[in-house]
Amino acid sequence: MPISSRPRLFFFLFLHLALSFSSPPEDPIRCSHGHSNCTITNSYGVFPDRTLCQASKALFPTTEEELVAMVASATKNKSKMKVATRSCHSLPKLICPEGEDGLVISTKYLNRIVRIDVEARTMTVESGVTLKQLIHEAAMVGLALPHAPYWWGITIGGLLATGCHGSSLWGKGSAVHEYVVEVGIVSPAGPEDGYVKVRWLKDTDQDLNAAKVSLGVLGVISKVTLKLEPLFKRSITYTIKEDSDLGDQLLSFGQEHEFADITWQPAQHRAVYRIDDRVSINASGNGLYDYIPLRSTSSAILEAARTSEEIQESTGDADGKCSDAKLVTEALASRAYGLTNNGTTFTGYPVIGYNHRLQSAGSCIDDSEDSVCFWDTRVKGTFFHSTAISIPLSTVKNFIEDVKKLVELEPKAFCTLELNNGILMRYVKGSSAYLGKPEDSVDFDIIYYRSRDPMIPRLHGDILEEIEQIALFKYGGLPHWGKNRNLAFEGAIKKHKDAEKFLKVKMEYDSSGLFSNDWTDRVLGLKEGVMIEKEGCALDGLCVCSEDSHCAPSKGYFCREGRVYKEARVCTLVEVVETEEGGSDLKEEL
Ligand SMILES: Cc1cc2nc3c(=O)[nH]c(=O)nc-3n(C[C@H](O)[C@H](O)[C@H](O)COP(=O)(O)OP(=O)(O)OC[C@H]3O[C@@H](n4cnc5c(N)ncnc54)[C@H](O)[C@@H]3O)c2cc1C
Ligand SMILES: *[C@@H]1O[C@H](CO)[C@@H](O)[C@H](O)[C@H]1NC(C)=O
Ligand SMILES: *[C@@H]1O[C@H](CO)[C@@H](O)[C@H](O)[C@H]1NC(C)=O
Ligand SMILES: *[C@@H]1O[C@H](CO)[C@@H](O)[C@H](O)[C@H]1NC(C)=O
Ligand SMILES: *[C@@H]1O[C@H](CO)[C@@H](O)[C@H](O)[C@H]1NC(C)=O
């Protein structure tokens, strides 16, 4: 298909926003008999290995007392259990209980604000409260959670468990767990304690460093108390610059602005700087950040955009991706990414407004029952990999230089990232949480095309694989616990200097591992290996290839060394073959 005749679907994606559903998104927990015989998925419909998982029963406690009784009963029965949320927005298999009779405990109805102490600036919430609820309730009484993830459809229990963050090197930094001062946690115990132990950890307890970022393996967090600040205003300006000095800018920019982040668009040789600072509460402006990709989008547009990218993939049309990417990034920039100065209209930078209206977004989950977020599983739309790896500030400049070498070799390989606005780079401070970031870091966050067929290679997939391996293995990068593909967790636990301390607390809180599963055991190094080696495994990020069959030799993709980082092993197109899916175009392109 000639490139010029293809509709610029991604452009429309951002211009035409419409609603098309009349039911809320499917619950990640689906049971066939009331609350038993359940299937669990994440919000994307599949885990990284493309499986679902099972639970014999789903429990929905509505009070802490019920929760305690359920954990006691399950412990007495020696049942494996896992906590799931109303949203299940983390990718890896963190919420799967194990075995035939495993249980899933949902925090869906543990969603109340327990107490707000305006004087002490603290807020206690049940763990199933969403980020949206939390920041809005706090603002109502003049308080602010200074930093938060950019997507507010997640729960406080879930976001803490995986170490979620926004972007900042100032003060305590951007990770939400830095603002936790108390945690209530319900864990298994022996018969002498009635099979359950409830702990209320304060910030003087060393164990809080384990409970703040726990991967859910210590028990169920029932309540969380956060230390807040007086509500403040922020001033945001986006400015686009060419990326020649990006490495140096990355080091200084985070020192200069409290809420700084940078989005890199390597194929366009430029970066979008978010100049974002605290201003006086008296500064005028009632800005709102309704981030465009997190608005409700019509299923027809999502499906059309997907079809377009599938055609580009199967015909090897990197140029088509690059021109679409330009349209997407231009459309977003020209509409200020969804910022408005007064809630409805963008009239120019800076946009000034209250923190809670700017820090996080997600109107696609607003209470109206017919909203669709772009990953909604009822739509045959976006299907993607999500990679988020943080690299210590001390070496991040070298990492940028390595990526730039790959940009020089294969600029078009990066367009697929720019279809999603590029590489989001956010600052995270070193933490005392045992599974938090050991040192000040920059988190690199990308989402990119994933084939629905695991055996089909991605266009220029080798370049992204190489970047992933450079980040992880050359620079010791750490995976975000709630994102990423299997290979990213290889050796990750060893990079946490306090891992042993975490495991000691885990032994004390849940000695028989009732809250653990095969995945958490592997990630925590209690079982060997996070990679799954099988035919085509490297194509889907389940392994780093070590033999050709891990790629797609019949389609011409073989396991080869990286182009910049020779230690990398990636699936590279090295030979021309004819394939049923019209691979002949592919060969011309490459
Ligand atoms: C569109 C989008 C944007 C995102 N943006 C960001 C971002 O800006 N920054 C960022 O850091 N991440 C971000 N993420 C990642 C994601 O939000 C996290 O991985 C998060 O963990 C999901 O939270 P959840 O409430 O859905 O929890 P789930 O995915 O349901 O659970 C995550 C883990 O927490 C455990 N858990 C949940 N509740 C409890 C509890 N009460 N007690 C004990 N364990 C519990 C679960 O067992 C599981 O191990 C984003 C994700 C999406 C989809
Ligand atoms: C459990 O659910 C599966 C489908 O999810 C179904 O095939 C099976 O028959 C159900 N088992 C029982 C006992 O209901
Ligand atoms: C524990 O087992 C008993 C007896 O089979 C059952 O009634 C109870 O529901 C089980 N507890 C949980 C939490 O599943
Ligand atoms: C804001 O204005 C109020 C009333 O005019 C004043 O009392 C207060 O000091 C001002 N605050 C700041 C931070 O400037
Ligand atoms: C926002 O500003 C625009 C133009 O300045 C105006 O037309 C609109 O009514 C304003 N909206 C609100 C909610 O004040």
XYZ file of C-alpha atoms and ligand atoms in Angstrom:
699
model
C 0.000 0.000 0.000
C 1.543 3.336 -0.994
C 2.329 5.399 2.047
C 0.660 8.534 0.799
C -2.753 6.931 0.467
C -2.920 5.679 4.018
C -5.028 7.782 6.328
C -3.089 9.541 9.047
C -4.877 7.612 11.674
C -2.791 8.543 14.644
C -3.443 12.157 13.913
C -7.148 11.538 14.159
C -6.612 9.616 17.315
C -5.785 12.823 19.066
C -8.270 15.083 17.361
C -11.470 13.123 17.415
C -12.432 11.978 20.831
C -15.683 10.211 21.205
C -17.377 7.686 23.420
C -18.597 4.339 22.297
C -19.259 2.018 25.225
C -22.044 1.781 27.694
C -20.510 -0.503 30.267
C -17.570 -0.123 32.617
C -14.315 -1.902 31.748
C -14.214 -5.600 32.459
C -13.232 -6.440 35.984
C -9.762 -8.007 36.121
C -11.275 -10.686 38.368
C -13.953 -12.778 36.642
C -15.602 -15.681 38.405
C -17.955 -18.287 37.013
C -19.782 -19.253 40.235
C -20.507 -16.161 42.286
C -17.090 -15.528 43.736
C -15.490 -18.874 42.923
C -13.627 -20.444 40.010
C -12.070 -17.134 38.956
C -9.837 -15.982 36.147
C -7.525 -13.048 36.817
C -5.745 -10.799 34.368
C -4.165 -7.389 34.503
C -5.927 -4.454 32.862
C -4.246 -5.255 29.528
C -5.885 -8.695 29.393
C -2.666 -10.744 29.476
C 0.503 -11.053 31.479
C 3.917 -10.747 29.780
C 3.941 -14.493 29.068
C 0.453 -14.174 27.500
C -1.258 -16.324 30.091
C -4.108 -15.612 32.479
C -4.215 -17.042 35.956
C -6.733 -18.773 38.161
C -8.010 -18.489 41.677
C -10.425 -20.835 43.370
C -12.125 -17.922 45.104
C -12.198 -14.141 45.126
C -12.746 -12.409 48.460
C -14.035 -8.862 48.700
C -13.588 -7.579 52.252
C -15.474 -4.376 53.004
C -13.925 -3.663 56.403
C -10.607 -4.275 58.095
C -12.307 -6.749 60.461
C -13.524 -8.836 57.520
C -10.080 -8.675 55.972
C -8.428 -9.917 59.160
C -10.903 -12.791 59.447
C -10.340 -13.790 55.825
C -6.548 -13.830 56.140
C -6.851 -15.864 59.354
C -9.155 -18.391 57.749
C -7.035 -18.724 54.620
C -3.869 -19.086 56.694
C -5.495 -21.791 58.773
C -6.410 -23.568 55.528
C -2.821 -23.098 54.282
C -4.218 -21.432 51.138
C -2.014 -19.357 48.928
C -3.390 -15.841 48.471
C -2.663 -12.644 46.584
C -3.956 -9.109 46.751
C -5.558 -7.672 43.653
C -7.112 -4.251 43.149
C -10.023 -2.764 41.274
C -7.587 -1.843 38.523
C -4.694 -4.348 38.270
C -2.609 -1.966 36.190
C 0.751 -3.568 36.790
C 2.006 -5.805 34.007
C 3.919 -8.685 35.618
C 2.289 -11.645 37.346
C 2.147 -10.032 40.750
C -1.503 -10.679 41.480
C -1.696 -14.397 40.684
C -2.212 -16.735 43.611
C -0.718 -20.161 43.215
C -2.179 -23.582 42.933
C -5.666 -24.940 42.421
C -7.057 -23.543 45.658
C -5.375 -20.130 45.654
C -7.378 -17.107 46.735
C -7.424 -13.568 45.516
C -8.268 -10.805 47.975
C -9.563 -7.687 46.274
C -9.248 -4.226 47.827
C -12.083 -2.952 45.633
C -14.327 -2.134 48.616
C -11.568 -1.000 50.959
C -11.816 2.436 49.458
C -12.533 4.914 52.230
C -10.693 7.941 53.494
C -10.228 7.020 57.147
C -8.969 10.248 58.692
C -7.498 13.590 57.738
C -5.575 15.636 60.275
C -5.292 19.063 58.724
C -3.104 20.424 61.524
C -0.603 17.550 61.378
C -1.005 17.400 57.585
C -1.566 13.666 57.543
C -4.146 11.577 55.775
C -5.033 7.949 56.479
C -6.727 5.972 53.727
C -7.750 2.388 53.101
C -5.448 0.702 50.617
C -7.995 0.407 47.799
C -8.430 4.181 47.545
C -7.471 5.394 44.084
C -4.820 8.004 43.504
C -7.480 10.244 42.013
C -9.628 9.998 45.133
C -6.627 10.584 47.366
C -5.299 13.734 45.752
C -8.745 15.268 45.345
C -9.883 14.586 48.905
C -6.621 16.034 50.186
C -7.059 19.162 48.087
C -10.564 19.681 49.475
C -8.999 20.350 52.867
C -6.075 22.336 51.491
C -3.474 19.558 51.458
C -1.285 18.122 48.717
C 0.556 14.895 48.008
C 3.443 16.644 46.243
C 4.400 13.821 43.864
C 2.447 11.054 42.196
C 2.405 8.791 39.151
C 0.958 10.534 36.107
C -1.991 8.114 35.869
C -4.522 8.319 38.670
C -6.553 5.135 38.011
C -4.410 3.075 40.384
C -4.745 2.351 44.087
C -2.511 3.445 46.921
C -1.864 -0.194 47.898
C -0.921 -1.160 44.355
C 1.202 1.855 43.557
C 3.222 1.536 46.761
C 3.803 -2.183 46.220
C 5.606 -1.536 42.926
C 7.414 1.678 43.920
C 5.489 4.108 41.726
C 6.714 7.639 41.248
C 6.389 10.928 39.414
C 9.480 13.025 38.668
C 11.663 14.969 41.104
C 15.081 15.129 42.719
C 14.016 17.758 45.229
C 13.165 17.149 48.877
C 12.211 13.536 49.410
C 11.850 12.974 45.674
C 9.075 11.680 43.469
C 8.260 8.210 44.818
C 4.962 8.101 46.685
C 6.420 5.748 49.316
C 8.660 8.574 50.532
C 5.540 10.246 51.919
C 4.291 7.192 53.811
C 4.570 7.520 57.592
C 2.390 4.655 58.789
C 1.167 1.390 57.327
C -1.327 -1.147 58.664
C -0.559 -4.628 57.430
C -2.363 -7.928 57.916
C -0.153 -11.022 57.686
C -0.361 -14.755 58.371
C 0.569 -16.067 61.813
C 0.610 -19.279 63.813
C -2.275 -20.848 65.763
C -1.095 -19.119 68.966
C -1.976 -15.778 67.338
C -5.218 -16.993 65.799
C -3.511 -17.407 62.392
C -3.270 -13.674 61.734
C -1.151 -10.769 62.867
C -2.029 -7.125 62.359
C 0.876 -4.706 62.533
C 0.734 -0.935 62.594
C 4.157 0.242 61.430
C 5.287 3.783 62.194
C 8.116 5.696 60.590
C 10.366 4.774 63.496
C 9.978 1.068 62.613
C 12.730 -0.286 60.368
C 10.158 -2.681 58.889
C 8.398 0.232 57.235
C 11.311 0.222 54.754
C 10.130 -3.220 53.669
C 6.387 -2.552 53.794
C 6.544 0.668 51.739
C 7.578 -1.210 48.580
C 6.609 -4.834 49.169
C 5.514 -6.408 45.870
C 2.550 -7.550 47.947
C 4.492 -10.423 49.549
C 4.310 -9.362 53.208
C 0.538 -9.544 53.605
C -2.355 -7.213 52.895
C -1.834 -3.527 53.513
C -5.086 -2.362 55.028
C -4.386 1.313 55.681
C -1.759 3.868 54.826
C -0.988 7.228 56.414
C 0.674 9.816 54.219
C 2.452 12.989 55.229
C 1.148 15.798 53.052
C 1.993 19.448 52.443
C -0.149 22.545 52.285
C -1.782 22.702 48.857
C 0.375 24.652 46.433
C 0.331 25.829 42.861
C 2.639 24.958 40.017
C 3.645 26.646 36.807
C 4.242 24.448 33.756
C 5.853 25.319 30.443
C 6.857 22.816 27.776
C 9.708 23.783 25.537
C 11.199 21.806 22.683
C 14.933 21.873 21.989
C 17.294 19.919 19.804
C 18.941 17.035 21.627
C 22.676 17.588 21.035
C 23.381 18.417 24.701
C 20.741 16.111 26.176
C 23.202 14.199 28.375
C 24.330 17.364 30.165
C 20.847 18.843 30.266
C 19.521 15.722 31.912
C 21.969 16.204 34.798
C 21.240 19.882 35.416
C 17.545 20.126 34.513
C 16.422 17.987 37.438
C 18.310 20.245 39.836
C 16.794 23.374 38.323
C 13.087 22.484 38.420
C 11.207 20.691 41.151
C 8.873 18.712 38.846
C 11.129 18.489 35.796
C 10.825 15.732 33.242
C 12.085 15.337 29.678
C 10.583 13.453 26.743
C 13.170 12.454 24.174
C 12.226 12.088 20.517
C 15.488 10.680 19.127
C 14.407 10.246 15.500
C 13.470 13.921 15.421
C 16.693 14.801 17.272
C 14.851 16.768 19.877
C 13.585 16.696 23.426
C 10.560 18.198 25.142
C 11.477 19.820 28.456
C 8.807 20.103 31.129
C 9.717 23.245 33.073
C 7.590 22.753 36.115
C 7.996 24.623 39.397
C 6.154 25.438 42.572
C 4.765 28.989 42.646
C 2.934 31.100 45.208
C -0.541 29.911 46.082
C -1.609 33.448 45.187
C -0.360 33.211 41.608
C -3.361 33.479 39.338
C -4.470 30.560 37.232
C -6.694 27.515 37.482
C -4.856 25.260 35.045
C -5.798 21.653 34.410
C -3.768 18.801 32.969
C -6.160 16.431 31.196
C -3.383 14.486 29.461
C -4.628 13.678 25.965
C -3.568 10.013 25.717
C -5.365 9.351 29.016
C -8.669 10.779 27.787
C -11.458 8.563 26.600
C -10.988 7.555 22.982
C -13.404 5.930 20.577
C -12.897 2.273 19.828
C -13.116 2.884 16.083
C -10.144 5.233 16.222
C -8.114 2.905 18.421
C -8.831 0.018 16.068
C -7.994 2.018 12.951
C -4.728 3.218 14.468
C -3.818 -0.343 15.359
C -4.607 -1.605 11.873
C -2.434 1.105 10.410
C 0.521 0.169 12.604
C 0.036 -3.526 11.880
C 0.276 -2.790 8.163
C 3.401 -0.703 8.724
C 4.917 -3.574 10.673
C 4.088 -6.262 8.150
C 5.275 -4.230 5.172
C 8.391 -2.918 6.912
C 7.183 0.635 6.441
C 9.426 2.492 8.871
C 8.924 5.726 6.922
C 5.191 5.494 7.467
C 5.759 5.166 11.186
C 8.091 8.148 11.158
C 5.653 10.422 9.377
C 2.793 9.327 11.634
C 5.032 9.893 14.646
C 5.663 13.465 13.509
C 1.939 14.075 13.255
C 1.331 12.615 16.692
C 4.064 14.609 18.392
C 2.982 17.802 16.589
C -0.670 17.264 17.481
C 0.211 16.758 21.119
C 2.561 19.747 21.283
C 0.134 22.071 19.536
C -2.573 21.134 22.015
C -0.206 21.545 24.965
C -0.506 17.802 25.691
C -3.896 18.436 27.260
C -2.997 21.388 29.484
C -5.472 24.233 29.713
C -5.107 27.518 31.564
C -8.593 27.496 33.051
C -9.941 23.974 32.670
C -11.282 24.395 29.156
C -8.972 26.489 27.008
C -5.252 26.661 26.368
C -4.197 30.244 25.771
C -0.444 29.883 26.259
C 2.376 28.960 28.637
C 2.933 29.031 31.504
C -0.046 27.078 32.749
C -0.521 27.841 36.430
C -2.795 25.885 38.694
C -3.229 23.779 41.792
C -1.009 20.749 42.195
C -3.868 18.239 42.278
C -5.182 19.478 38.928
C -1.781 19.139 37.252
C 0.136 16.273 38.829
C -1.808 13.295 37.510
C -4.549 12.559 34.994
C -6.844 9.959 33.499
C -10.263 11.245 32.532
C -10.750 7.993 30.592
C -11.773 6.365 33.863
C -14.056 9.141 34.967
C -17.200 7.984 36.607
C -19.319 8.169 33.497
C -19.860 4.573 32.540
C -18.898 4.805 28.909
C -15.254 5.756 28.985
C -12.526 3.854 27.213
C -8.848 4.012 28.098
C -6.494 3.222 25.231
C -5.572 -0.218 26.615
C -9.205 -1.305 27.099
C -9.349 -5.028 26.357
C -12.791 -4.856 24.762
C -11.261 -2.954 21.864
C -8.946 -4.604 19.330
C -6.731 -1.576 19.612
C -3.406 -0.839 21.259
C -1.351 -3.838 22.308
C 2.034 -2.917 23.638
C 5.171 -3.657 25.571
C 5.943 -1.321 28.434
C 9.560 -0.995 29.472
C 10.637 1.231 32.360
C 14.215 1.068 33.605
C 16.020 3.492 35.885
C 19.691 4.298 35.538
C 21.810 5.960 38.235
C 22.394 9.674 37.607
C 26.123 9.028 37.885
C 26.216 7.094 34.591
C 23.122 8.305 32.786
C 25.064 10.577 30.453
C 27.028 7.603 29.106
C 23.796 5.725 28.556
C 22.415 8.618 26.510
C 25.601 8.624 24.418
C 25.232 4.888 23.725
C 21.612 5.320 22.653
C 22.677 8.183 20.399
C 25.091 5.830 18.619
C 22.153 3.572 17.843
C 20.105 6.568 16.686
C 22.876 7.389 14.266
C 22.949 3.835 12.907
C 19.184 3.368 12.671
C 17.220 6.595 13.217
C 13.929 5.175 11.952
C 13.953 2.456 14.596
C 12.902 5.110 17.107
C 9.766 6.280 15.335
C 7.751 3.503 16.905
C 8.474 5.113 20.293
C 7.551 8.553 19.040
C 4.144 7.267 18.017
C 3.708 7.292 21.798
C 5.407 10.685 22.130
C 8.927 9.321 22.766
C 11.058 8.271 25.722
C 9.754 9.732 28.976
C 12.611 10.437 31.392
C 11.746 11.063 35.025
C 13.799 11.660 38.141
C 13.584 9.379 41.158
C 15.607 9.918 44.332
C 17.537 7.246 46.179
C 15.369 5.716 48.878
C 15.594 4.003 52.230
C 12.886 1.564 51.074
C 14.628 -1.802 50.692
C 13.152 -2.369 47.227
C 13.171 1.316 46.247
C 15.831 2.950 44.085
C 19.198 2.642 45.866
C 20.469 5.922 44.390
C 19.307 9.014 42.525
C 18.254 7.862 39.084
C 16.538 8.680 35.833
C 13.677 6.378 34.893
C 13.364 5.725 31.143
C 9.828 4.818 30.213
C 8.693 3.612 26.782
C 5.701 1.862 25.351
C 5.883 0.268 21.930
C 4.171 -2.065 19.508
C 3.642 -5.657 20.518
C 2.509 -8.198 17.968
C -0.611 -10.164 18.814
C 1.202 -13.171 17.408
C 4.211 -13.874 19.656
C 6.149 -15.455 16.775
C 6.161 -12.370 14.565
C 9.254 -10.144 14.902
C 8.847 -6.390 15.339
C 10.239 -3.914 12.851
C 13.687 -2.843 14.161
C 12.982 -4.860 17.285
C 16.714 -5.524 17.618
C 17.467 -1.865 18.309
C 14.990 -1.593 21.178
C 16.202 -4.921 22.540
C 19.745 -3.619 22.496
C 18.760 -0.458 24.363
C 16.955 -2.550 26.961
C 20.056 -4.691 27.480
C 22.412 -1.697 27.566
C 20.246 -0.141 30.267
C 19.980 -3.319 32.319
C 23.294 -5.029 31.891
C 25.838 -2.349 30.983
C 24.556 0.358 33.321
C 22.988 -1.823 36.009
C 19.545 -0.348 35.414
C 16.640 -1.332 37.637
C 13.269 -2.401 36.269
C 10.069 -0.763 37.488
C 8.454 -3.590 39.490
C 5.040 -2.932 37.937
C 6.074 -2.783 34.266
C 8.526 -4.554 31.947
C 9.023 -7.881 30.237
C 10.538 -10.926 31.943
C 14.146 -10.388 30.924
C 14.284 -7.015 32.691
C 14.075 -8.730 36.074
C 17.159 -10.884 35.445
C 19.516 -10.156 38.336
C 17.420 -7.160 39.434
C 17.200 -8.173 43.063
C 20.996 -8.354 43.337
C 21.189 -4.692 42.401
C 19.291 -3.801 45.589
C 21.798 -3.551 48.395
C 19.069 -4.061 51.001
C 17.477 -7.127 49.397
C 18.618 -9.340 52.279
C 16.897 -7.067 54.776
C 13.718 -7.269 52.753
C 13.837 -11.062 52.671
C 14.350 -11.187 56.440
C 11.184 -9.167 56.981
C 9.351 -11.390 54.507
C 10.413 -14.487 56.490
C 9.135 -12.906 59.659
C 5.806 -11.723 58.237
C 4.956 -14.700 56.058
C 7.322 -17.576 56.775
C 5.416 -20.072 54.632
C 5.144 -17.699 51.696
C 1.361 -17.757 51.447
C 1.462 -14.290 49.832
C 4.195 -15.299 47.389
C 3.847 -16.920 44.004
C 6.172 -18.404 41.443
C 6.830 -14.992 39.891
C 7.639 -13.137 43.123
C 9.873 -16.040 44.220
C 11.824 -15.749 40.985
C 12.018 -11.960 41.086
C 13.206 -12.066 44.706
C 15.864 -14.656 43.846
C 14.252 -17.416 45.925
C 13.846 -19.502 42.795
C 16.194 -19.616 39.857
C 15.478 -17.521 36.779
C 12.859 -15.098 35.477
C 13.339 -15.876 31.814
C 11.289 -18.399 29.887
C 13.313 -20.077 27.160
C 11.307 -21.406 24.278
C 10.865 -20.889 20.580
C 10.590 -17.191 19.788
C 11.000 -16.163 23.443
C 13.258 -13.198 22.722
C 10.707 -11.683 20.340
C 8.310 -11.232 23.240
C 10.909 -10.305 25.853
C 10.578 -13.544 27.763
C 14.301 -14.200 27.348
C 17.522 -12.771 25.992
C 18.226 -14.935 22.970
C 21.082 -17.395 23.255
C 20.242 -19.421 20.162
C 18.558 -18.689 16.853
C 15.358 -20.537 17.727
C 14.715 -17.871 20.384
C 14.205 -15.478 17.460
C 12.466 -16.279 14.178
C 14.985 -17.975 11.877
C 12.275 -18.932 9.389
C 11.548 -15.222 8.946
C 15.223 -14.325 8.718
C 15.699 -13.195 12.315
C 18.713 -14.696 14.044
C 20.300 -14.248 17.450
C 23.202 -11.851 16.956
C 25.352 -9.492 18.999
C 24.412 -5.874 19.495
C 25.728 -3.171 17.215
C 26.980 -0.808 19.903
C 27.012 -3.101 22.930
C 28.646 -6.299 21.733
C 27.536 -8.215 24.832
C 23.895 -7.727 23.879
C 22.094 -10.602 22.147
C 19.257 -9.493 19.919
C 17.045 -10.851 17.150
C 18.402 -9.325 13.962
C 17.158 -9.612 10.398
C 20.161 -11.049 8.601
C 18.794 -12.920 5.666
C 16.121 -12.360 3.112
C 13.321 -14.899 3.032
C 9.865 -14.961 1.605
C 7.103 -15.219 4.185
C 3.378 -15.756 3.936
C 2.651 -12.366 5.475
C 4.158 -10.342 2.699
C 7.654 -10.264 4.119
C 9.038 -9.305 0.732
C 8.279 -5.658 1.445
C 10.165 -6.055 4.661
C 13.253 -7.178 2.860
C 13.231 -4.159 0.553
C 12.826 -1.764 3.429
C 15.709 -3.259 5.332
C -1.512 4.340 31.935
C -0.561 3.983 33.029
C 0.277 4.949 33.534
C 1.175 4.646 34.547
N 1.951 5.653 35.016
C 2.848 5.411 35.974
C 3.663 6.466 36.471
O 3.526 7.633 36.076
N 4.597 6.175 37.395
C 4.759 4.903 37.873
O 5.644 4.698 38.708
N 3.983 3.877 37.433
C 3.035 4.102 36.512
N 2.241 3.070 36.051
C 2.438 1.700 36.589
C 1.318 1.154 37.495
O 0.502 2.142 37.898
C 1.835 0.393 38.703
O 2.560 -0.677 38.277
C 0.849 0.040 39.850
O 1.417 -0.979 40.637
C -0.548 -0.383 39.505
O -1.355 -0.247 40.670
P -2.699 -1.021 40.884
O -3.417 -0.304 41.961
O -3.384 -1.226 39.612
O -2.168 -2.375 41.532
P -2.146 -3.890 40.981
O -1.521 -3.935 39.647
O -3.452 -4.517 41.156
O -1.159 -4.536 42.066
C 0.222 -4.267 42.063
C 0.891 -5.026 43.219
O 0.449 -4.467 44.442
C -0.037 -5.488 45.297
N -1.063 -4.865 46.127
C -2.085 -4.083 45.720
N -2.792 -3.657 46.776
C -2.199 -4.184 47.871
C -2.477 -4.126 49.273
N -3.505 -3.436 49.735
N -1.664 -4.805 50.124
C -0.627 -5.518 49.657
N -0.314 -5.612 48.356
C -1.099 -4.950 47.475
C -0.542 -6.553 44.360
O -0.616 -7.810 44.999
C 0.543 -6.506 43.318
O 1.669 -7.197 43.783
C 1.272 3.333 35.062
C 0.427 2.347 34.565
C -0.491 2.667 33.570
C -1.425 1.619 33.077
C -14.341 -22.919 35.934
O -14.252 -21.986 34.870
C -13.794 -22.527 33.664
C -13.701 -21.401 32.655
O -13.107 -20.271 33.217
C -14.741 -23.600 33.198
O -14.241 -24.182 32.010
C -14.882 -24.662 34.279
O -15.879 -25.597 33.893
C -15.301 -24.034 35.596
N -15.286 -25.035 36.647
C -16.295 -25.184 37.500
C -16.146 -26.232 38.537
O -17.274 -24.472 37.450
C -11.182 -22.473 54.859
O -11.758 -23.768 54.779
C -13.107 -23.823 55.263
C -13.534 -25.272 55.289
O -13.320 -25.853 54.025
C -13.990 -22.955 54.400
O -15.317 -22.952 54.871
C -13.449 -21.527 54.416
O -14.206 -20.722 53.530
C -11.990 -21.502 54.012
N -11.484 -20.138 54.147
C -11.191 -19.346 53.120
C -10.757 -17.947 53.403
O -11.264 -19.731 51.970
C -1.335 35.186 49.654
O -2.262 36.235 49.867
C -2.681 36.312 51.216
C -3.805 37.360 51.302
O -3.622 38.352 50.343
C -1.501 36.687 52.110
O -1.902 36.785 53.443
C -0.457 35.574 51.961
O 0.713 35.902 52.683
C -0.092 35.335 50.511
N 0.699 34.148 50.437
C 1.825 34.068 49.745
C 2.537 32.763 49.790
O 2.256 34.976 49.090
C -11.585 29.738 29.736
O -11.103 30.770 28.926
C -11.739 30.853 27.656
C -11.041 31.931 26.827
O -10.237 32.764 27.581
C -13.212 31.157 27.843
O -13.867 31.233 26.600
C -13.811 30.042 28.700
O -15.161 30.305 28.959
C -13.055 29.899 30.006
N -13.559 28.743 30.728
C -13.761 28.773 32.023
C -14.240 27.485 32.662
O -13.571 29.765 32.703
